[in-house]
Amino acid sequence: MKPGEQKLPYLFQPGQFGRFKIKNRIKYGACCVSNYNTRDGFITERELARVKVIANTGCGIITNQGAYPDPLGEGKAYFRQVAIYDDKFLPQFEKIAGYIKEQGAMAIQQILHAGRYGGIDLGYCVQPSDVPQTLPHFRPPKIMTKEEIRDCVRQHADAAKRCIRAGFDGTEITSFMGYLLANFNSRFTNQRTDEYGGSIENRGRFMRELIDGIKQATPDNPLIVRLNGAELMDKWGGNTEDECFELMQQAVDCGVDMISVTVGWQEAPESSIGRDIPPGYWNYLSERAKKLFPDTLITFGNRLPDPRMANDCIRDGIFDFWEVCRPLLADPEMIHKAAEDRLDEVRRCVGSLNCLSRLFRDLPYTCTMNPALGHEVEPEYHVTPATVKKKIMVIGSGPAGMECAITAAKRGHEVTVFEKSDRIGGNLYAYANNDLARPDDLHSIIGHYGAVAKRLGIEIRLNTEVHAKFMRSVLHQYDACVVAAGAKMDRDAFRAIEGHELMVDALDVAHGRVATGKQVVVIGGGKVGLTVGEFLRKNGAEVTVVEREKRIAGDIKPSFKWRHASWVEELGIRCLTSSRPKRITAEGVTVVNDKGEETFVPADTVLLAAPRKPAHELFHEFEWMIDELHGVGDAVIPRGLEQAIQEGFRLGVRI
């Protein structure tokens, strides 16, 4: 037994699922779809390469992404979702089932009919009732007739038979995120007056018929159903939590073999899996399900990224299997690292939801933390031994610099990182200290880099600023230099403003190098200004944000803009948009909007939070001092965490 398995005995103990013996208590969740496939539903080499990685994660049960079961594509939610409505799709599903079973895992295929969120190629969606969309990018509804409901059940049963013929051990249907199964179950979208609507028993009829149809079609193979423990749709008149559990009872009574407890819809006004939700927050839903249905297997994993927490949940009877998806997108080696007692090296899923932001814009999903996700088929993204071993200096220990340093070191290069402060992390450390969501998630990134750098023997020189004089002192000691020194606030952009010298760099405040007063004006309503401003307001300061654009949060991921908007409202932060500072004095700031109207805002501290200026001067200074000179991250163009990690990795695999 490996050392980590001894520390996490419940997570790594074998399990039983029907007639199948499971090597551990970990189930890989289907994670919607990847959008790596063809527009007509066929699986690509890109997808097969990704599945090989998933098959090697070490999970005891692996669920393949959802396939739509109908030939019209009414169930199709994403442009490049896979299909399973015809035998012509089976050969590549056979490959996927083979990959999974070769690694000793149980193979499950999810059947996903998107219902209200489907019909992406058709211009309409199908659902139980004519309930208008609350999100404009979805299609107008078409009410399903009873005959269409019967056809849909038959299509699911036929799809399930294909899954088993392809080599999968079982199937799964899902209501997660508000798909067709949820549309029938929920009071919000099911307003029918026939036997499929009205009472909760009638609303659950479609689910019961689905379960019965699939079990009759595949009697020797288990069926999993993913059901909401909480819809989070109170605003729209959705189900209560009690109603959600009544529907679970119906599924249990129908003989479903496992229930996956999930949380939320795409339309929910509340967060369910973002990084503003504390890990373990939703565990009470799984615990309730396990107490209500002790003889039914319960799997759960919403906002539960830590193997140690999962181990304790299994020990305490909160669920039987840990269902994990996004944490294994962030770090496919997580289960192996847990088994080897190397959890400090895990790339934690930080819940930035870059994956969903891209899916909802019909793009292939990628991961902030894992730059290789979606590129597994490309040799250029593989970490292979360097042809020529080099001595490399990396200037800056933020995510871009550390990602590049670690990747290069894995390839055999000798790497030294130079950091001018007394700790690694760069400006990410400052963001983490001011973040109102989950500071420990962001700090975990820094911890990961520190642990891996130590294991790889990367030298990190703290309190060392690299400038022209320093470079001359180390001439000919290094073969390549990577500038990853980040960005700073661009004071030059405000030289023409009276009193500009009174502005304080917001990053200096975020790092704790400069204190502020009680009345703060923040110039810039992007990620820097909002993060620092929210933190200061939370700690008692009066905060006004001045933003040149019409809206705040312009450089923040689409899936998290709403969170900042809600914090601004909850905290009572004043926002002056389409505005800029005209004059700064010791008493405050005169602000002018795009109509020429002036407003005076009292302030004892004015923070400069935009625009950011990259470290281009270092490129000019070092151009004639070293053989190879490269740049990554904010030192090239100020952007975000995802771009920093992606660029650091891409340079590291080729330098």
Short mmCIF file of C-alpha atoms in Angstrom, two decimals, residues 100-556:
data_model
loop_
_atom_site.label_atom_id
_atom_site.label_comp_id
_atom_site.label_asym_id
_atom_site.label_seq_id
_atom_site.Cartn_x
_atom_site.Cartn_y
_atom_site.Cartn_z
CA ILE A 100 -11.25 3.16 -19.58
CA LYS A 101 -11.45 -0.58 -18.94
CA GLU A 102 -7.79 -1.11 -19.84
CA GLN A 103 -6.98 0.97 -16.76
CA GLY A 104 -9.15 -1.17 -14.52
CA ALA A 105 -12.03 1.30 -14.19
CA MET A 106 -15.77 0.81 -14.63
CA ALA A 107 -16.95 2.59 -17.79
CA ILE A 108 -20.17 4.65 -17.73
CA GLN A 109 -21.63 6.56 -20.68
CA GLN A 110 -23.81 9.59 -19.96
CA ILE A 111 -26.86 10.25 -22.13
CA LEU A 112 -27.55 13.99 -22.17
CA HIS A 113 -30.68 15.56 -23.62
CA ALA A 114 -30.38 19.28 -22.98
CA GLY A 115 -34.08 20.12 -23.26
CA ARG A 116 -34.47 23.83 -22.48
CA TYR A 117 -30.80 24.41 -23.31
CA GLY A 118 -30.75 22.26 -26.45
CA GLY A 119 -31.56 22.61 -30.14
CA ILE A 120 -28.43 24.61 -30.75
CA ASP A 121 -28.55 23.95 -34.52
CA LEU A 122 -32.34 24.21 -34.80
CA GLY A 123 -33.36 27.64 -33.56
CA TYR A 124 -35.77 26.22 -30.99
CA CYS A 125 -35.64 24.01 -27.90
CA VAL A 126 -38.05 21.43 -26.51
CA GLN A 127 -39.39 21.45 -22.98
CA PRO A 128 -42.53 20.45 -21.08
CA SER A 129 -44.19 23.90 -21.20
CA ASP A 130 -43.94 27.23 -22.97
CA VAL A 131 -41.74 28.94 -20.38
CA PRO A 132 -39.72 31.83 -21.87
CA GLN A 133 -35.96 31.79 -21.57
CA THR A 134 -34.43 33.99 -18.87
CA LEU A 135 -31.06 33.97 -20.67
CA PRO A 136 -31.17 35.46 -24.18
CA HIS A 137 -28.69 33.13 -25.86
CA PHE A 138 -30.96 30.07 -25.51
CA ARG A 139 -33.59 29.17 -28.09
CA PRO A 140 -37.38 29.82 -27.87
CA PRO A 141 -39.32 26.82 -26.49
CA LYS A 142 -41.47 24.28 -28.27
CA ILE A 143 -43.84 22.22 -26.08
CA MET A 144 -43.33 18.45 -26.27
CA THR A 145 -46.39 16.41 -27.17
CA LYS A 146 -47.14 13.12 -25.43
CA GLU A 147 -46.02 11.28 -28.54
CA GLU A 148 -42.73 13.20 -28.53
CA ILE A 149 -42.26 12.35 -24.86
CA ARG A 150 -42.71 8.64 -25.66
CA ASP A 151 -40.27 8.96 -28.57
CA CYS A 152 -37.75 10.66 -26.28
CA VAL A 153 -37.97 7.81 -23.74
CA ARG A 154 -37.49 5.27 -26.55
CA GLN A 155 -34.49 7.21 -27.89
CA HIS A 156 -32.87 7.14 -24.43
CA ALA A 157 -33.47 3.39 -24.16
CA ASP A 158 -32.00 2.77 -27.63
CA ALA A 159 -29.01 4.97 -26.79
CA ALA A 160 -28.46 2.98 -23.58
CA LYS A 161 -28.40 -0.28 -25.55
CA ARG A 162 -25.79 1.21 -27.89
CA CYS A 163 -23.68 2.24 -24.92
CA ILE A 164 -23.62 -1.32 -23.61
CA ARG A 165 -22.90 -2.73 -27.08
CA ALA A 166 -19.97 -0.30 -27.32
CA GLY A 167 -18.49 -1.87 -24.20
CA PHE A 168 -19.65 0.45 -21.43
CA ASP A 169 -20.65 -1.17 -18.16
CA GLY A 170 -23.56 1.15 -17.42
CA THR A 171 -25.28 4.41 -18.31
CA GLU A 172 -26.16 7.71 -16.69
CA ILE A 173 -28.88 10.32 -17.26
CA THR A 174 -28.64 13.81 -15.86
CA SER A 175 -30.74 16.73 -14.68
CA PHE A 176 -27.65 18.72 -13.71
CA MET A 177 -27.58 22.35 -14.88
CA GLY A 178 -31.21 22.38 -15.98
CA TYR A 179 -31.35 19.82 -18.78
CA LEU A 180 -34.52 18.04 -20.00
CA LEU A 181 -34.86 15.75 -16.98
CA ALA A 182 -34.73 18.80 -14.71
CA ASN A 183 -37.23 20.62 -16.94
CA PHE A 184 -39.87 17.98 -16.29
CA ASN A 185 -39.05 17.68 -12.59
CA SER A 186 -39.13 21.41 -11.84
CA ARG A 187 -42.20 23.54 -11.09
CA PHE A 188 -40.49 26.38 -12.96
CA THR A 189 -40.42 24.77 -16.40
CA ASN A 190 -43.15 22.16 -16.02
CA GLN A 191 -46.53 23.88 -15.99
CA ARG A 192 -48.41 21.14 -17.83
CA THR A 193 -51.96 20.19 -16.86
CA ASP A 194 -51.84 16.59 -18.12
CA GLU A 195 -50.40 13.50 -16.39
CA TYR A 196 -46.84 14.88 -16.88
CA GLY A 197 -47.42 18.08 -14.91
CA GLY A 198 -48.97 19.56 -11.79
CA SER A 199 -48.22 17.42 -8.73
CA ILE A 200 -44.70 16.35 -7.93
CA GLU A 201 -45.71 12.79 -8.72
CA ASN A 202 -46.82 13.84 -12.18
CA ARG A 203 -43.74 16.01 -12.74
CA GLY A 204 -41.59 13.00 -11.92
CA ARG A 205 -43.42 10.75 -14.38
CA PHE A 206 -41.02 11.48 -17.25
CA MET A 207 -38.05 10.60 -15.02
CA ARG A 208 -39.68 7.36 -13.90
CA GLU A 209 -40.44 6.40 -17.50
CA LEU A 210 -36.84 7.17 -18.50
CA ILE A 211 -35.47 5.01 -15.68
CA ASP A 212 -37.89 2.19 -16.46
CA GLY A 213 -37.22 2.35 -20.20
CA ILE A 214 -33.44 2.24 -19.80
CA LYS A 215 -33.53 -0.51 -17.19
CA GLN A 216 -35.76 -2.64 -19.39
CA ALA A 217 -33.43 -2.05 -22.33
CA THR A 218 -30.27 -2.86 -20.31
CA PRO A 219 -31.45 -5.08 -17.42
CA ASP A 220 -28.00 -6.41 -16.56
CA ASN A 221 -26.27 -3.05 -16.38
CA PRO A 222 -26.53 -0.33 -13.74
CA LEU A 223 -28.12 3.08 -14.27
CA ILE A 224 -27.04 6.29 -12.55
CA VAL A 225 -29.22 9.39 -12.37
CA ARG A 226 -27.88 12.84 -11.53
CA LEU A 227 -30.50 14.81 -9.62
CA ASN A 228 -30.55 18.22 -8.00
CA GLY A 229 -30.34 18.35 -4.24
CA ALA A 230 -30.94 22.08 -4.72
CA GLU A 231 -31.98 23.85 -7.91
CA LEU A 232 -31.18 27.37 -6.63
CA MET A 233 -34.10 28.54 -8.77
CA ASP A 234 -36.28 30.13 -6.07
CA LYS A 235 -36.25 33.41 -7.98
CA TRP A 236 -38.06 31.72 -10.86
CA GLY A 237 -40.37 29.51 -8.79
CA GLY A 238 -38.31 26.33 -9.00
CA ASN A 239 -38.38 23.32 -6.72
CA THR A 240 -37.64 23.53 -3.02
CA GLU A 241 -34.97 21.27 -1.57
CA ASP A 242 -37.71 19.10 -0.06
CA GLU A 243 -39.22 18.61 -3.51
CA CYS A 244 -35.80 17.71 -4.91
CA PHE A 245 -35.52 14.92 -2.35
CA GLU A 246 -39.06 13.72 -3.06
CA LEU A 247 -37.97 13.28 -6.67
CA MET A 248 -34.91 11.35 -5.53
CA GLN A 249 -37.27 9.06 -3.61
CA GLN A 250 -39.17 8.41 -6.84
CA ALA A 251 -35.91 7.47 -8.56
CA VAL A 252 -35.01 5.12 -5.71
CA ASP A 253 -38.45 3.51 -5.85
CA CYS A 254 -37.90 2.90 -9.58
CA GLY A 255 -34.76 0.94 -8.78
CA VAL A 256 -32.07 3.35 -9.93
CA ASP A 257 -28.66 1.96 -8.95
CA MET A 258 -26.84 5.16 -7.96
CA ILE A 259 -27.82 8.79 -7.39
CA SER A 260 -25.40 11.59 -8.13
CA VAL A 261 -26.42 14.61 -6.04
CA THR A 262 -25.90 17.88 -7.92
CA VAL A 263 -26.57 21.58 -7.37
CA GLY A 264 -27.89 24.37 -9.58
CA TRP A 265 -29.07 25.30 -13.06
CA GLN A 266 -27.41 27.45 -15.69
CA GLU A 267 -30.09 30.07 -15.03
CA ALA A 268 -29.65 30.03 -11.26
CA PRO A 269 -28.86 33.50 -9.90
CA GLU A 270 -26.66 31.92 -7.22
CA SER A 271 -23.26 30.35 -7.55
CA SER A 272 -22.90 26.60 -7.06
CA ILE A 273 -19.38 25.60 -8.16
CA GLY A 274 -17.48 28.89 -8.45
CA ARG A 275 -14.59 29.79 -6.21
CA ASP A 276 -16.80 32.03 -4.08
CA ILE A 277 -18.35 28.85 -2.66
CA PRO A 278 -16.34 27.33 0.22
CA PRO A 279 -15.20 23.74 -0.34
CA GLY A 280 -17.63 21.40 1.36
CA TYR A 281 -20.46 23.95 1.42
CA TRP A 282 -22.97 21.61 -0.28
CA ASN A 283 -22.06 18.45 1.63
CA TYR A 284 -25.27 18.68 3.66
CA LEU A 285 -27.26 17.77 0.56
CA SER A 286 -25.34 14.56 0.03
CA GLU A 287 -25.55 13.73 3.73
CA ARG A 288 -29.31 14.16 3.61
CA ALA A 289 -29.57 11.88 0.58
CA LYS A 290 -27.45 9.19 2.24
CA LYS A 291 -29.59 9.25 5.39
CA LEU A 292 -32.82 9.10 3.39
CA PHE A 293 -31.62 6.37 1.02
CA PRO A 294 -29.12 4.23 2.96
CA ASP A 295 -29.45 1.28 0.57
CA THR A 296 -28.79 3.35 -2.59
CA LEU A 297 -25.27 4.34 -3.57
CA ILE A 298 -24.74 8.11 -3.35
CA THR A 299 -22.00 9.93 -5.24
CA PHE A 300 -21.21 13.60 -4.78
CA GLY A 301 -18.52 16.17 -5.50
CA ASN A 302 -19.93 19.69 -5.98
CA ARG A 303 -17.26 22.17 -4.86
CA LEU A 304 -15.30 19.44 -3.13
CA PRO A 305 -11.80 19.59 -4.64
CA ASP A 306 -9.74 18.05 -1.82
CA PRO A 307 -9.09 14.27 -1.53
CA ARG A 308 -8.67 14.63 2.24
CA MET A 309 -12.14 16.12 2.59
CA ALA A 310 -13.54 13.39 0.35
CA ASN A 311 -11.90 10.69 2.44
CA ASP A 312 -13.46 12.09 5.60
CA CYS A 313 -16.89 12.36 3.93
CA ILE A 314 -16.80 8.68 2.99
CA ARG A 315 -15.66 7.81 6.52
CA ASP A 316 -18.53 9.81 8.01
CA GLY A 317 -21.17 8.31 5.73
CA ILE A 318 -21.88 11.53 3.82
CA PHE A 319 -21.56 9.73 0.47
CA ASP A 320 -20.29 6.43 -0.93
CA PHE A 321 -18.26 7.68 -3.90
CA TRP A 322 -16.47 10.97 -4.48
CA GLU A 323 -17.57 12.36 -7.85
CA VAL A 324 -14.83 14.54 -9.22
CA CYS A 325 -14.42 16.25 -12.57
CA ARG A 326 -12.96 19.75 -12.66
CA PRO A 327 -10.24 19.03 -10.10
CA LEU A 328 -9.04 16.28 -12.45
CA LEU A 329 -9.14 18.67 -15.39
CA ALA A 330 -6.88 20.96 -13.37
CA ASP A 331 -4.55 18.12 -12.36
CA PRO A 332 -5.05 14.70 -14.00
CA GLU A 333 -2.37 13.32 -11.66
CA MET A 334 -4.22 14.32 -8.48
CA ILE A 335 -5.33 10.80 -7.49
CA HIS A 336 -1.84 9.42 -8.03
CA LYS A 337 -0.30 12.29 -6.07
CA ALA A 338 -2.79 11.62 -3.27
CA ALA A 339 -1.83 7.93 -3.25
CA GLU A 340 1.86 8.87 -3.10
CA ASP A 341 1.31 11.42 -0.31
CA ARG A 342 2.24 14.36 -2.57
CA LEU A 343 -0.88 16.47 -2.13
CA ASP A 344 1.25 19.61 -1.71
CA GLU A 345 2.12 19.25 -5.41
CA VAL A 346 -1.49 19.12 -6.60
CA ARG A 347 -2.76 21.86 -8.92
CA ARG A 348 -6.00 22.63 -7.16
CA CYS A 349 -9.08 23.53 -9.15
CA VAL A 350 -9.61 27.14 -8.07
CA GLY A 351 -13.14 27.38 -9.43
CA SER A 352 -12.44 30.18 -11.89
CA LEU A 353 -14.88 28.44 -14.28
CA ASN A 354 -12.83 29.20 -17.36
CA CYS A 355 -14.10 25.83 -18.59
CA LEU A 356 -17.76 26.89 -18.42
CA SER A 357 -17.09 30.40 -19.72
CA ARG A 358 -15.72 28.88 -22.91
CA LEU A 359 -18.40 26.20 -23.24
CA PHE A 360 -21.15 28.78 -22.94
CA ARG A 361 -19.58 30.61 -25.86
CA ASP A 362 -19.46 27.44 -27.95
CA LEU A 363 -15.69 27.06 -27.63
CA PRO A 364 -13.73 23.96 -26.64
CA TYR A 365 -13.18 24.01 -22.93
CA THR A 366 -9.79 24.72 -21.43
CA CYS A 367 -8.56 25.06 -17.86
CA THR A 368 -6.89 27.97 -16.10
CA MET A 369 -4.65 25.61 -14.16
CA ASN A 370 -3.91 22.97 -16.81
CA PRO A 371 -2.38 24.41 -20.00
CA ALA A 372 -2.23 20.99 -21.67
CA LEU A 373 -5.98 20.33 -21.44
CA GLY A 374 -7.40 19.99 -24.94
CA HIS A 375 -3.93 19.78 -26.48
CA GLU A 376 -3.09 16.21 -25.48
CA VAL A 377 -3.10 15.14 -29.13
CA GLU A 378 -0.41 17.72 -30.01
CA PRO A 379 3.22 16.62 -29.49
CA GLU A 380 4.19 20.27 -29.09
CA TYR A 381 2.38 20.28 -25.72
CA HIS A 382 4.18 17.20 -24.37
CA VAL A 383 6.93 17.66 -21.79
CA THR A 384 9.82 15.82 -23.44
CA PRO A 385 13.57 15.80 -22.70
CA ALA A 386 15.40 18.81 -24.11
CA THR A 387 17.72 18.14 -27.04
CA VAL A 388 20.21 20.67 -25.69
CA LYS A 389 20.38 21.16 -21.91
CA LYS A 390 20.61 24.85 -21.00
CA LYS A 391 21.14 27.09 -17.99
CA ILE A 392 18.07 29.32 -17.81
CA MET A 393 17.38 32.35 -15.67
CA VAL A 394 13.78 33.33 -15.01
CA ILE A 395 13.08 36.87 -13.79
CA GLY A 396 9.96 36.87 -11.65
CA SER A 397 8.25 34.15 -9.60
CA GLY A 398 4.63 34.82 -10.53
CA PRO A 399 2.56 32.14 -12.29
CA ALA A 400 4.12 32.78 -15.72
CA GLY A 401 7.66 32.59 -14.45
CA MET A 402 7.14 29.59 -12.18
CA GLU A 403 5.19 27.66 -14.82
CA CYS A 404 7.97 28.21 -17.32
CA ALA A 405 10.69 27.36 -14.79
CA ILE A 406 9.03 24.12 -13.68
CA THR A 407 8.24 22.95 -17.21
CA ALA A 408 11.78 23.68 -18.39
CA ALA A 409 13.25 21.91 -15.37
CA LYS A 410 11.15 18.81 -16.05
CA ARG A 411 12.78 18.70 -19.48
CA GLY A 412 16.27 18.65 -17.97
CA HIS A 413 17.26 22.31 -18.06
CA GLU A 414 19.07 23.88 -15.09
CA VAL A 415 16.81 26.73 -13.95
CA THR A 416 17.30 29.62 -11.53
CA VAL A 417 14.44 31.95 -10.60
CA PHE A 418 15.18 35.51 -9.48
CA GLU A 419 12.56 37.27 -7.34
CA LYS A 420 12.97 40.82 -6.05
CA SER A 421 10.66 40.33 -3.05
CA ASP A 422 11.03 37.97 -0.09
CA ARG A 423 8.49 35.42 -1.35
CA ILE A 424 7.38 33.75 -4.57
CA GLY A 425 4.03 34.39 -6.22
CA GLY A 426 4.37 37.86 -7.71
CA ASN A 427 1.14 39.84 -7.88
CA LEU A 428 -0.90 36.66 -7.45
CA TYR A 429 0.10 36.83 -3.79
CA ALA A 430 -1.44 40.29 -3.56
CA TYR A 431 -4.64 39.17 -5.30
CA ALA A 432 -4.93 36.25 -2.91
CA ASN A 433 -4.58 38.48 0.14
CA ASN A 434 -7.38 40.76 -1.08
CA ASP A 435 -9.72 38.19 -2.61
CA LEU A 436 -13.22 37.99 -1.11
CA ALA A 437 -13.91 34.60 -2.67
CA ARG A 438 -11.42 31.92 -1.58
CA PRO A 439 -7.96 33.33 -0.81
CA ASP A 440 -6.73 29.84 0.08
CA ASP A 441 -7.47 28.67 -3.48
CA LEU A 442 -5.17 31.32 -4.93
CA HIS A 443 -2.56 30.72 -2.24
CA SER A 444 -2.65 27.02 -3.15
CA ILE A 445 -1.29 27.90 -6.60
CA ILE A 446 1.74 29.51 -5.00
CA GLY A 447 2.13 26.57 -2.64
CA HIS A 448 2.01 24.16 -5.56
CA TYR A 449 4.75 26.02 -7.40
CA GLY A 450 6.93 26.14 -4.29
CA ALA A 451 6.57 22.41 -3.59
CA VAL A 452 7.23 21.31 -7.18
CA ALA A 453 10.16 23.70 -7.59
CA LYS A 454 11.72 22.25 -4.44
CA ARG A 455 11.27 18.66 -5.67
CA LEU A 456 12.83 19.54 -9.04
CA GLY A 457 15.79 21.32 -7.48
CA ILE A 458 15.04 24.72 -8.98
CA GLU A 459 17.10 27.43 -7.30
CA ILE A 460 15.04 30.44 -6.21
CA ARG A 461 16.95 33.59 -5.28
CA LEU A 462 14.70 35.88 -3.25
CA ASN A 463 15.35 39.57 -2.55
CA THR A 464 17.25 39.77 -5.83
CA GLU A 465 16.29 42.41 -8.39
CA VAL A 466 17.59 41.82 -11.90
CA HIS A 467 18.59 44.97 -13.76
CA ALA A 468 21.27 45.89 -16.30
CA LYS A 469 24.08 46.07 -13.75
CA PHE A 470 23.15 42.69 -12.30
CA MET A 471 22.96 41.16 -15.76
CA ARG A 472 26.46 42.34 -16.55
CA SER A 473 27.67 40.59 -13.40
CA VAL A 474 26.31 37.23 -14.57
CA LEU A 475 27.19 37.52 -18.27
CA HIS A 476 27.95 34.17 -19.89
CA GLN A 477 26.61 32.21 -16.88
CA TYR A 478 23.24 31.58 -18.54
CA ASP A 479 22.14 30.47 -21.98
CA ALA A 480 18.65 31.93 -21.87
CA CYS A 481 16.69 34.54 -19.96
CA VAL A 482 12.92 34.59 -19.45
CA VAL A 483 11.44 37.93 -18.43
CA ALA A 484 8.38 37.22 -16.29
CA ALA A 485 8.57 40.34 -14.15
CA GLY A 486 4.86 41.13 -14.42
CA ALA A 487 3.36 44.58 -14.80
CA LYS A 488 2.93 47.72 -12.74
CA MET A 489 0.49 50.59 -12.86
CA ASP A 490 1.09 53.06 -15.67
CA ARG A 491 1.49 56.47 -14.05
CA ASP A 492 2.43 58.00 -17.38
CA ALA A 493 -1.20 57.68 -18.49
CA PHE A 494 -2.16 60.33 -15.92
CA ARG A 495 0.75 62.78 -16.18
CA ALA A 496 -1.53 65.46 -17.60
CA ILE A 497 -3.90 65.33 -14.61
CA GLU A 498 -3.40 67.88 -11.87
CA GLY A 499 -2.34 66.13 -8.67
CA HIS A 500 -1.43 62.84 -10.33
CA GLU A 501 1.56 62.49 -8.00
CA LEU A 502 -0.88 61.96 -5.09
CA MET A 503 -2.07 58.64 -6.52
CA VAL A 504 -0.98 55.44 -4.78
CA ASP A 505 -0.25 52.24 -6.70
CA ALA A 506 -3.09 49.81 -5.97
CA LEU A 507 -0.70 46.86 -6.15
CA ASP A 508 1.42 48.41 -3.38
CA VAL A 509 -1.72 48.50 -1.25
CA ALA A 510 -2.60 44.92 -2.22
CA HIS A 511 0.87 43.72 -1.22
CA GLY A 512 0.54 45.48 2.12
CA ARG A 513 3.37 47.90 1.42
CA VAL A 514 1.17 51.01 1.70
CA ALA A 515 -1.78 51.73 4.02
CA THR A 516 -4.88 53.69 3.02
CA GLY A 517 -7.21 56.09 4.74
CA LYS A 518 -10.95 55.66 5.31
CA GLN A 519 -12.14 57.41 2.14
CA VAL A 520 -10.74 55.73 -0.96
CA VAL A 521 -11.20 56.47 -4.64
CA VAL A 522 -10.10 53.68 -6.97
CA ILE A 523 -9.16 54.69 -10.52
CA GLY A 524 -9.98 51.65 -12.62
CA GLY A 525 -12.89 49.22 -12.29
CA GLY A 526 -11.15 46.10 -13.60
CA LYS A 527 -9.88 43.12 -11.66
CA VAL A 528 -7.20 45.04 -9.76
CA GLY A 529 -9.43 47.94 -8.75
CA LEU A 530 -12.40 45.78 -7.80
CA THR A 531 -10.36 43.22 -5.86
CA VAL A 532 -8.59 45.87 -3.80
CA GLY A 533 -11.64 48.12 -3.49
CA GLU A 534 -13.88 45.28 -2.30
CA PHE A 535 -11.34 44.24 0.29
CA LEU A 536 -10.96 47.79 1.61
CA ARG A 537 -14.73 48.26 1.76
CA LYS A 538 -15.12 44.95 3.59
CA ASN A 539 -12.68 46.30 6.14
CA GLY A 540 -14.51 49.55 6.74
CA ALA A 541 -13.34 52.06 4.14
CA GLU A 542 -15.71 54.15 2.03
CA VAL A 543 -14.89 53.22 -1.58
CA THR A 544 -15.72 54.86 -4.91
CA VAL A 545 -14.64 53.25 -8.18
CA VAL A 546 -14.03 55.45 -11.24
CA GLU A 547 -14.12 53.54 -14.52
CA ARG A 548 -13.55 54.95 -18.02
CA GLU A 549 -15.72 52.31 -19.73
CA LYS A 550 -19.51 51.99 -19.54
CA ARG A 551 -19.29 48.93 -17.29
CA ILE A 552 -17.02 47.68 -14.56
CA ALA A 553 -15.28 44.26 -14.58
CA GLY A 554 -14.27 44.47 -18.25
CA ASP A 555 -11.20 42.24 -17.84
CA ILE A 556 -12.86 39.63 -15.60
#
